[in-house]
Coordinates of C-alpha atoms in Angstrom, one line a residue:
Chain A
M11 CA 86.1 132.6 199.6
T12 CA 82.6 132.3 198.2
S13 CA 83.5 133.7 194.9
R14 CA 86.4 131.4 194.1
T15 CA 86.2 128.9 191.3
F16 CA 88.0 125.5 191.3
V17 CA 88.3 123.7 188.0
T18 CA 89.6 120.1 187.4
I19 CA 90.7 119.2 184.0
G20 CA 89.8 115.6 183.8
A21 CA 86.9 114.0 185.8
G22 CA 88.3 110.7 187.0
Q23 CA 89.4 109.4 190.4
A24 CA 91.8 112.2 191.4
A25 CA 89.4 114.9 190.3
A26 CA 86.4 113.4 192.1
V27 CA 88.4 112.9 195.3
A28 CA 89.7 116.4 195.1
A29 CA 86.2 117.8 194.8
R30 CA 85.0 115.7 197.7
T31 CA 88.0 116.9 199.8
L32 CA 87.3 120.5 199.0
R33 CA 83.8 120.3 200.3
R34 CA 84.8 118.3 203.4
R35 CA 87.3 121.0 204.1
G36 CA 84.6 123.7 203.9
F37 CA 85.3 125.2 200.5
D38 CA 82.1 126.8 199.4
G39 CA 83.1 128.2 196.1
R40 CA 82.3 126.9 192.6
I41 CA 83.6 123.5 191.7
V42 CA 83.7 122.4 188.0
L43 CA 84.9 119.0 186.8
I44 CA 85.6 118.9 183.1
G45 CA 86.0 115.5 181.5
D46 CA 86.4 114.5 177.9
E47 CA 84.5 111.3 178.3
P48 CA 80.7 111.3 178.0
H49 CA 80.3 110.1 181.6
A50 CA 80.2 111.5 185.1
P51 CA 83.2 110.4 187.2
Y52 CA 83.4 106.6 187.5
Q53 CA 85.8 104.0 189.0
R54 CA 88.2 102.4 186.5
P55 CA 89.4 99.3 188.5
P56 CA 86.3 97.2 187.8
L57 CA 86.5 97.8 184.0
S58 CA 88.9 94.8 183.6
K59 CA 87.2 92.7 186.2
E60 CA 83.6 92.7 187.6
F61 CA 82.2 95.2 185.1
L62 CA 83.7 93.4 182.1
A63 CA 82.5 90.1 183.4
G64 CA 79.0 91.6 183.6
S65 CA 78.7 90.8 187.3
E66 CA 78.5 94.5 188.2
G67 CA 76.6 97.2 186.4
L68 CA 77.0 100.8 185.7
D69 CA 75.7 101.9 189.1
S70 CA 78.5 100.2 190.9
L71 CA 81.0 102.3 189.1
T72 CA 79.6 105.6 190.2
L73 CA 82.2 107.7 192.1
L74 CA 80.1 110.5 193.4
P75 CA 76.4 109.7 194.0
Q76 CA 74.0 112.0 192.3
K77 CA 72.5 113.0 195.6
W78 CA 75.9 114.0 196.9
L79 CA 76.5 116.0 193.7
D80 CA 73.2 117.8 194.1
N81 CA 73.7 118.5 197.8
N82 CA 77.2 119.7 197.3
D83 CA 76.6 121.8 194.1
I84 CA 79.3 120.2 191.9
E85 CA 79.2 121.1 188.2
I86 CA 80.2 118.3 185.9
V87 CA 81.0 119.1 182.2
T88 CA 81.3 115.9 180.1
G89 CA 82.5 115.3 176.6
T90 CA 84.6 118.4 176.6
T91 CA 88.3 118.8 175.8
V92 CA 90.4 121.5 177.5
T93 CA 92.9 122.9 175.1
R94 CA 95.0 125.0 177.5
V95 CA 94.9 127.1 180.6
D96 CA 96.2 130.7 180.2
P97 CA 98.7 130.8 183.0
A98 CA 98.3 134.5 183.7
S99 CA 94.5 134.8 183.8
R100 CA 93.9 131.1 184.6
S101 CA 91.3 131.1 181.9
V102 CA 90.5 127.4 181.2
E103 CA 90.0 127.3 177.4
L104 CA 87.7 124.7 176.1
D105 CA 87.3 123.1 172.6
G106 CA 83.9 124.4 171.4
A107 CA 82.7 126.1 174.5
A108 CA 83.2 129.4 176.4
P109 CA 86.3 129.5 178.6
I110 CA 85.9 129.3 182.4
L111 CA 87.9 131.7 184.6
A112 CA 89.4 129.7 187.5
D113 CA 91.1 130.7 190.8
A114 CA 92.7 127.3 190.9
V115 CA 93.1 124.5 188.4
L116 CA 93.9 120.8 188.9
F117 CA 95.2 118.8 186.0
A118 CA 93.9 115.3 186.5
T119 CA 94.0 114.3 182.9
G120 CA 95.2 110.7 183.4
G121 CA 96.6 108.7 180.6
R122 CA 95.7 107.0 177.3
P123 CA 96.8 103.6 176.1
R124 CA 100.0 103.3 174.2
T125 CA 98.9 102.2 170.7
V126 CA 100.5 100.3 167.8
P127 CA 99.4 100.7 164.2
V128 CA 97.3 97.8 163.0
P129 CA 96.6 97.8 159.3
G130 CA 93.7 95.9 157.7
P131 CA 90.0 96.1 157.0
R132 CA 88.7 95.4 160.5
P133 CA 90.0 98.0 163.0
D134 CA 86.9 97.1 165.1
L135 CA 88.6 93.8 166.1
V136 CA 91.4 95.6 167.9
H137 CA 90.7 96.8 171.4
Y138 CA 92.3 98.8 174.2
L139 CA 91.0 99.0 177.7
R140 CA 91.1 102.3 179.6
T141 CA 87.6 103.8 179.5
L142 CA 84.1 102.7 180.3
D143 CA 83.3 102.8 176.6
D144 CA 86.3 100.6 175.8
A145 CA 85.1 98.1 178.4
R146 CA 81.5 98.1 177.0
R147 CA 82.8 97.6 173.5
L148 CA 85.1 94.7 174.6
Q149 CA 82.3 93.2 176.7
H150 CA 80.1 92.9 173.6
A151 CA 83.0 91.4 171.6
L152 CA 83.8 88.7 174.2
A153 CA 81.9 85.4 173.9
P154 CA 82.5 81.8 174.9
G155 CA 84.7 80.0 172.3
K156 CA 86.1 83.2 170.8
R157 CA 89.9 83.4 170.4
L158 CA 91.4 86.4 172.2
V159 CA 95.0 87.4 171.9
V160 CA 96.2 89.8 174.6
V161 CA 99.3 91.7 173.8
G162 CA 101.2 92.6 177.0
A163 CA 101.2 90.7 180.3
G164 CA 100.9 93.7 182.6
F165 CA 98.1 94.1 185.2
I166 CA 95.5 95.2 182.6
G167 CA 96.4 92.3 180.3
L168 CA 96.4 89.7 183.0
E169 CA 93.2 90.8 184.7
L170 CA 91.5 90.8 181.4
A171 CA 92.9 87.4 180.6
A172 CA 91.5 86.1 183.9
T173 CA 88.1 87.7 183.3
A174 CA 87.9 86.5 179.7
T175 CA 88.9 82.9 180.6
A176 CA 86.1 82.8 183.2
M177 CA 83.7 83.9 180.4
G178 CA 84.8 80.8 178.4
V179 CA 87.0 82.8 175.9
E180 CA 90.2 81.1 174.6
V181 CA 92.9 83.4 175.8
T182 CA 96.5 83.7 174.5
V183 CA 98.8 86.3 176.2
V184 CA 102.0 87.3 174.5
E185 CA 104.7 89.2 176.4
A186 CA 108.1 90.3 175.2
A187 CA 109.7 90.0 178.7
P188 CA 110.8 86.6 179.9
I189 CA 108.5 86.8 182.9
P190 CA 105.2 88.7 183.4
L191 CA 105.3 91.5 186.0
G192 CA 109.0 90.8 186.6
G193 CA 109.8 94.5 186.7
I194 CA 107.4 95.3 189.4
L195 CA 107.3 92.1 191.4
G196 CA 110.7 90.6 190.7
E197 CA 111.4 87.2 189.1
P198 CA 110.2 84.8 191.7
M199 CA 106.8 86.4 192.2
G200 CA 106.5 87.0 188.4
Q201 CA 106.9 83.2 188.1
V202 CA 104.1 82.6 190.5
C203 CA 101.8 84.9 188.5
M204 CA 102.8 83.0 185.3
R205 CA 101.9 79.7 186.9
L206 CA 98.6 81.2 188.1
H207 CA 97.6 82.0 184.6
R208 CA 98.9 78.8 182.9
S209 CA 97.1 76.7 185.5
N210 CA 93.9 78.4 184.7
G211 CA 94.3 77.5 181.0
V212 CA 95.7 80.7 179.6
D213 CA 98.3 80.2 176.8
L214 CA 100.9 82.7 178.2
R215 CA 103.8 83.1 175.9
T216 CA 106.7 85.0 177.5
G217 CA 109.9 86.1 175.9
T218 CA 107.8 86.6 172.8
P219 CA 107.8 89.9 171.1
V220 CA 105.1 90.8 168.6
D221 CA 106.4 91.6 165.1
S222 CA 103.1 92.8 163.5
I223 CA 99.4 92.8 163.9
R224 CA 97.0 93.1 161.1
T225 CA 93.3 92.5 160.6
T226 CA 91.7 90.4 157.8
A227 CA 88.1 90.2 156.6
D228 CA 87.1 88.1 159.6
G229 CA 89.9 88.1 162.2
V230 CA 93.3 89.3 163.4
L231 CA 96.7 87.8 162.6
V232 CA 99.4 88.4 165.2
E233 CA 102.9 87.6 164.0
L234 CA 105.3 86.7 166.7
G235 CA 109.1 87.1 166.9
D236 CA 109.5 83.3 166.9
N237 CA 107.9 83.3 163.4
T238 CA 104.7 81.8 164.5
T239 CA 101.4 83.5 163.6
L240 CA 98.4 83.5 165.9
A241 CA 94.9 83.7 164.4
A242 CA 92.5 85.5 166.7
D243 CA 88.9 86.7 166.6
L244 CA 89.9 89.8 168.5
V245 CA 93.0 91.4 170.0
V246 CA 93.5 93.6 173.1
I247 CA 96.6 95.6 173.3
G248 CA 97.7 96.4 176.9
I249 CA 101.2 97.8 176.8
G250 CA 100.9 100.6 179.2
I251 CA 99.7 104.2 179.1
E252 CA 101.1 107.6 178.1
P253 CA 100.2 110.5 180.4
N254 CA 97.8 113.0 178.8
V255 CA 100.0 116.2 178.9
T256 CA 98.9 118.0 175.7
A257 CA 96.9 120.7 177.5
A258 CA 99.5 121.0 180.2
A259 CA 102.3 121.5 177.7
A260 CA 100.2 124.1 175.9
S261 CA 99.7 125.9 179.2
G262 CA 103.5 126.2 179.7
L263 CA 103.7 123.7 182.5
R264 CA 106.9 121.6 182.9
V265 CA 106.3 118.2 181.3
D266 CA 108.7 115.3 181.6
N267 CA 107.0 111.9 181.5
G268 CA 104.0 113.6 183.2
I269 CA 103.4 117.0 184.7
V270 CA 106.2 117.7 187.2
V271 CA 104.9 118.7 190.6
D272 CA 106.1 119.1 194.2
A273 CA 105.3 116.7 197.0
Q274 CA 101.8 118.1 197.3
G275 CA 100.9 118.5 193.6
R276 CA 101.9 122.1 193.0
T277 CA 103.2 122.8 189.5
D278 CA 105.7 125.6 188.8
L279 CA 102.9 128.0 188.0
P280 CA 100.9 129.5 190.9
N281 CA 97.5 127.9 191.7
I282 CA 97.9 125.2 189.1
F283 CA 98.1 121.7 190.4
A284 CA 98.3 118.1 189.1
A285 CA 97.4 114.7 190.6
G286 CA 96.8 111.1 189.6
D287 CA 98.3 109.1 186.7
V288 CA 99.4 112.3 184.9
A289 CA 101.4 113.8 187.8
R290 CA 105.1 113.2 188.4
R291 CA 105.5 114.3 192.0
W292 CA 108.4 114.6 194.3
S293 CA 108.6 111.8 196.8
D294 CA 110.9 112.1 199.9
R295 CA 110.4 108.4 200.4
A296 CA 111.7 107.5 197.0
G297 CA 114.2 110.4 196.8
R298 CA 113.1 111.3 193.3
H299 CA 110.0 112.2 191.3
V300 CA 107.6 109.4 190.9
R301 CA 104.6 108.9 188.6
L302 CA 102.3 106.1 189.8
E303 CA 99.4 104.7 187.9
H304 CA 97.5 103.3 190.8
F305 CA 94.0 104.0 192.2
D306 CA 95.4 104.6 195.7
N307 CA 97.8 107.2 194.4
A308 CA 95.0 109.0 192.5
N309 CA 93.0 109.1 195.8
K310 CA 95.8 110.3 198.0
Q311 CA 97.2 112.8 195.6
G312 CA 93.7 114.1 194.9
V313 CA 93.3 114.8 198.6
A314 CA 96.8 116.3 198.9
A315 CA 96.2 118.7 195.9
A316 CA 92.9 119.8 197.2
N317 CA 94.5 120.7 200.5
A318 CA 97.3 122.5 198.7
M319 CA 94.7 124.5 196.9
L320 CA 93.3 125.6 200.2
G321 CA 96.7 126.5 201.5
R322 CA 97.0 123.5 203.8
D323 CA 100.2 121.5 204.0
A324 CA 99.1 117.9 203.8
V325 CA 101.7 115.9 201.9
N326 CA 100.9 112.2 201.4
D327 CA 104.0 110.2 200.7
D328 CA 102.6 106.8 201.7
A329 CA 104.3 103.7 200.3
P330 CA 102.8 102.6 197.0
W331 CA 100.0 100.1 197.3
F332 CA 97.7 98.4 194.8
W333 CA 95.6 95.4 194.3
S334 CA 94.6 93.2 191.5
D335 CA 91.9 90.5 191.3
Q336 CA 92.6 87.6 189.0
Y337 CA 90.4 84.5 188.9
T338 CA 89.4 83.9 192.5
Q339 CA 92.7 85.3 193.8
N340 CA 93.3 88.7 195.3
L341 CA 96.9 90.1 194.7
Q342 CA 98.3 93.1 196.5
L343 CA 101.7 94.9 196.6
I344 CA 102.7 97.2 199.3
G345 CA 105.9 99.1 199.2
N346 CA 108.5 98.1 196.6
R347 CA 110.3 94.9 195.7
S348 CA 113.9 94.6 196.6
A349 CA 116.7 94.9 194.0
T350 CA 117.0 91.2 193.5
G351 CA 113.3 90.4 193.9
E352 CA 114.1 87.6 196.3
V353 CA 111.4 87.0 198.9
A354 CA 110.8 85.4 202.3
I355 CA 107.5 83.5 202.2
R356 CA 104.9 83.4 205.0
G357 CA 102.3 80.9 204.1
S358 CA 102.1 78.6 201.1
V359 CA 102.9 79.5 197.5
D360 CA 101.6 76.2 196.2
D361 CA 98.2 77.0 197.8
L362 CA 98.3 80.6 196.6
D363 CA 97.9 81.8 200.1
F364 CA 100.9 83.7 201.2
T365 CA 102.7 87.0 202.0
A366 CA 106.1 87.3 200.3
F367 CA 108.3 89.8 202.1
Y368 CA 110.8 91.8 200.1
L369 CA 113.9 92.5 202.1
D370 CA 116.8 94.9 201.4
G371 CA 119.4 93.1 203.5
D372 CA 117.3 92.6 206.6
T373 CA 115.2 95.7 206.1
V374 CA 111.6 95.2 205.1
C375 CA 110.9 97.2 201.8
G376 CA 107.7 95.7 200.6
A377 CA 105.4 92.7 200.4
F378 CA 103.4 90.9 197.7
T379 CA 100.4 89.0 198.9
I380 CA 98.0 86.5 197.4
D381 CA 94.8 86.2 199.4
R382 CA 96.6 87.6 202.4
G383 CA 95.4 91.2 202.2
E384 CA 95.0 91.1 206.0
D385 CA 98.8 91.4 206.3
V386 CA 99.1 94.5 204.1
M387 CA 98.4 97.1 206.7
A388 CA 100.8 95.5 209.2
V389 CA 103.6 95.4 206.5
R390 CA 103.0 99.0 205.7
E391 CA 103.8 99.8 209.3
L392 CA 106.9 97.6 209.2
L393 CA 108.4 99.1 206.1
G394 CA 112.0 100.3 206.8
R395 CA 112.4 98.1 209.9
R396 CA 115.0 95.5 210.3
I397 CA 113.4 92.2 211.1
D398 CA 114.8 88.6 211.0
P399 CA 113.2 86.9 208.0
A400 CA 112.7 83.7 210.1
V401 CA 110.5 85.7 212.4
L402 CA 108.5 87.3 209.5
T403 CA 107.8 83.9 207.9
D404 CA 106.9 82.1 211.2
E405 CA 103.1 81.9 211.0
D406 CA 103.0 81.9 214.8
T407 CA 104.3 85.5 214.7
D408 CA 101.6 88.1 214.9
L409 CA 103.0 90.8 212.5
W410 CA 101.4 93.5 214.7
D411 CA 103.5 92.3 217.7
L412 CA 106.6 93.1 215.7
L413 CA 105.5 96.7 215.6
D414 CA 104.8 96.7 219.4
A415 CA 108.2 95.3 220.0
E416 CA 109.9 98.4 218.8
E417 CA 107.5 101.2 219.5
P418 CA 104.6 101.9 221.9
A419 CA 101.5 100.1 220.6
E420 CA 99.2 102.2 218.5
V421 CA 97.3 99.1 217.5
V422 CA 93.9 98.7 219.0
A423 CA 94.3 95.7 221.1
Chain B
M11 CA 66.8 90.2 227.8
T12 CA 64.2 89.4 225.0
E13 CA 64.3 86.4 222.8
D14 CA 65.8 88.5 220.0
W15 CA 69.2 88.4 221.6
I16 CA 71.1 85.3 220.6
A17 CA 74.2 84.0 222.4
V18 CA 77.0 83.8 219.8
A19 CA 80.3 83.4 221.7
T20 CA 82.0 83.8 225.0
T21 CA 84.1 86.9 225.8
K22 CA 87.0 84.5 226.5
D23 CA 86.9 83.2 223.0
L24 CA 86.7 86.6 221.4
T25 CA 89.3 88.2 223.7
R26 CA 91.8 85.6 222.8
R27 CA 91.4 85.8 219.1
R28 CA 90.1 89.4 218.8
K29 CA 88.0 88.3 215.7
L30 CA 85.4 85.6 215.3
R31 CA 83.0 84.6 212.6
V32 CA 79.6 83.3 213.7
E33 CA 76.4 82.5 211.9
V34 CA 73.1 83.7 213.2
D35 CA 69.8 82.8 211.4
G36 CA 71.9 82.1 208.3
A37 CA 73.6 85.4 208.4
A38 CA 77.4 85.5 208.7
I39 CA 78.5 88.0 211.4
A40 CA 82.0 89.0 212.2
L41 CA 82.7 89.9 215.9
F42 CA 85.6 92.1 216.8
H43 CA 87.2 92.9 220.2
A44 CA 88.9 96.3 220.3
G45 CA 89.5 98.8 223.0
G46 CA 87.6 96.7 225.5
Q47 CA 84.5 96.8 223.4
V48 CA 82.8 94.1 221.3
Y49 CA 81.5 95.0 217.8
A50 CA 79.4 92.9 215.4
F51 CA 79.4 93.5 211.6
D52 CA 78.0 91.8 208.6
D53 CA 80.9 89.5 207.7
V54 CA 80.5 89.9 204.0
C55 CA 82.1 93.2 202.8
I56 CA 79.7 95.5 201.0
H57 CA 82.3 96.1 198.4
Q58 CA 83.2 92.8 196.9
D59 CA 82.0 90.1 199.2
R60 CA 85.3 89.4 201.0
S61 CA 85.2 88.2 204.6
L62 CA 85.7 91.0 207.1
F63 CA 86.5 88.4 209.7
K64 CA 89.8 88.0 207.9
G65 CA 90.4 91.7 208.2
T66 CA 92.7 93.8 210.3
L67 CA 91.8 95.8 213.4
W68 CA 93.6 99.1 213.3
Q69 CA 93.0 102.4 215.0
G70 CA 89.4 101.9 215.7
K71 CA 88.6 100.5 212.3
V72 CA 88.3 97.1 210.7
I73 CA 90.1 96.9 207.4
C74 CA 88.8 94.6 204.7
P75 CA 91.6 92.3 203.4
G76 CA 90.2 92.5 199.8
H77 CA 90.7 96.2 199.0
Q78 CA 91.6 97.8 202.3
W79 CA 88.3 99.5 202.8
Q80 CA 88.4 100.9 206.4
F81 CA 85.2 100.6 208.4
D82 CA 84.7 102.6 211.6
L83 CA 84.0 100.1 214.4
E84 CA 81.4 102.3 216.0
T85 CA 79.4 103.2 212.9
G86 CA 80.5 100.9 210.0
H87 CA 81.2 104.0 207.9
E88 CA 83.9 104.0 205.3
E89 CA 85.1 107.6 205.0
D90 CA 86.8 107.4 201.6
Q91 CA 83.9 105.6 200.0
D92 CA 81.2 107.3 202.0
R93 CA 79.4 103.9 202.4
C94 CA 78.5 101.9 205.4
Q95 CA 78.9 98.3 206.4
P96 CA 75.9 97.0 208.3
T97 CA 76.4 96.5 212.0
Y98 CA 74.5 94.8 214.8
E99 CA 73.7 95.7 218.4
V100 CA 75.8 93.7 220.9
R101 CA 75.3 93.0 224.5
V102 CA 77.7 91.3 226.9
D103 CA 76.3 89.6 229.9
A104 CA 78.2 87.3 232.3
D105 CA 80.9 86.5 229.8
T106 CA 78.5 85.7 227.0
I107 CA 78.2 87.8 223.9
Y108 CA 74.7 88.3 222.5
V109 CA 73.8 89.7 219.1
N110 CA 70.4 90.9 218.0
P111 CA 70.2 89.8 214.4
R112 CA 67.0 91.8 213.9
A113 CA 68.7 95.0 214.8
R114 CA 70.8 95.2 211.7
R115 CA 71.8 98.8 211.2
V116 CA 73.1 100.7 208.3
A117 CA 74.3 104.1 209.3
A118 CA 73.5 106.9 206.8
A119 CA 76.3 108.0 204.5
T120 CA 77.0 111.7 204.6
T121 CA 75.5 112.7 201.3
A122 CA 75.9 116.3 202.3
E123 CA 79.4 117.0 203.8
E124 CA 79.0 118.2 207.3
A125 CA 81.5 121.0 206.8
H126 CA 79.5 122.4 203.8
S127 CA 76.4 124.1 205.2

């Protein structure tokens, strides 16, 4: 095994976790991480939050400590674009450098922000937020009293709105949908998030499509569908990402809204894998292929793909989970919302201290929490079980006891 | 028992609630009762300052409510992050739980993976 070479295309969360997993599993061959950004692997979640706010520095973003990299002999190639992988020889072809012959390749190329054309003389006033360099540029542009317009009330847009508000920036968020996050959280919880932002002073305008954006000599004009025009000092566009599939397509991989892979990250071509935001993997749980853009998914699929590469079966089909930190609140979603989005509430919505259970009939299919992260693990274990909502919402019920009621306790008592 | 050991709670209190938050010399310490043992951790999570006392005890770990980091109760080690939450020595004597705030321990992260030698 000593002579084998493992290459990741992309050097983000999924790639870093795959590298760590390979070493933990005893792989002693060569590991090369190739990223197109000028940085060693770093964590993206803080970019819209603590890092942007300046409360956490560069060091806190580090994914793989230098000492670990040295001890584990990991090669990191930065600022380098992979053009394609030759499927027969598995030669990883680089833009402007010699190719690397690999025994196994992991595509972990992530995504890039969806863009809209913005004419005008000041493109520098228009921002996106995906990379460390994006975050730095935005950090320098934000200052108290500046007028910021955020286009798109998704998680990136709303986290950024919260962070900028706390920095004293005047924030307007425009969203075409009638309710922010309605698609993922359902209407009632979307409404709660809307109130959270409005009560913190954000001018959140929903049901408001953007007609055009253009820069002037000293600002940005955002024309809205209702014929009003917002004048801003800067704009951030946060309308989702597109998976980075150019190199995968050029390598002959099956691409359909992401790289199509099996439950453990295997592509149709031998010894070529994909994980993270770019991968659309089969999920037994969902009964279809899913492409998830969450940190937890990148971690778990990075581990699964590394195991697949070593010939181990280790599928991870855990329920989706993510968190978001906005203002002083901690939001988490485990599982999925129900079709209607209706919820059974444990705790207090008014106090922003609750767990909202999503039920499909009387079967638990997910939960959204605000400052109740302690319920998330219990809900994860309760997914798919039929439980009386009155019992779930009773604060005197210990959620772990519901688990014990049906199966022998695994809980550490 | 030397004067470094400070009585912080009764086993009766902790057994009933499984988790307690106490302050010792100005330091917030979370006590956990699991598998018949008592554990003491820095209450403030090393990740983003959430209170571990609010966390979940699950399969020999305490799970931070903020971002679900999972700390081993014996060592404080978070395997996915390869970082450690500080822990304290605990003694139980005649139904009283004692913590030694001077014996704050931070286990070493595994900078070299054990399987890679």
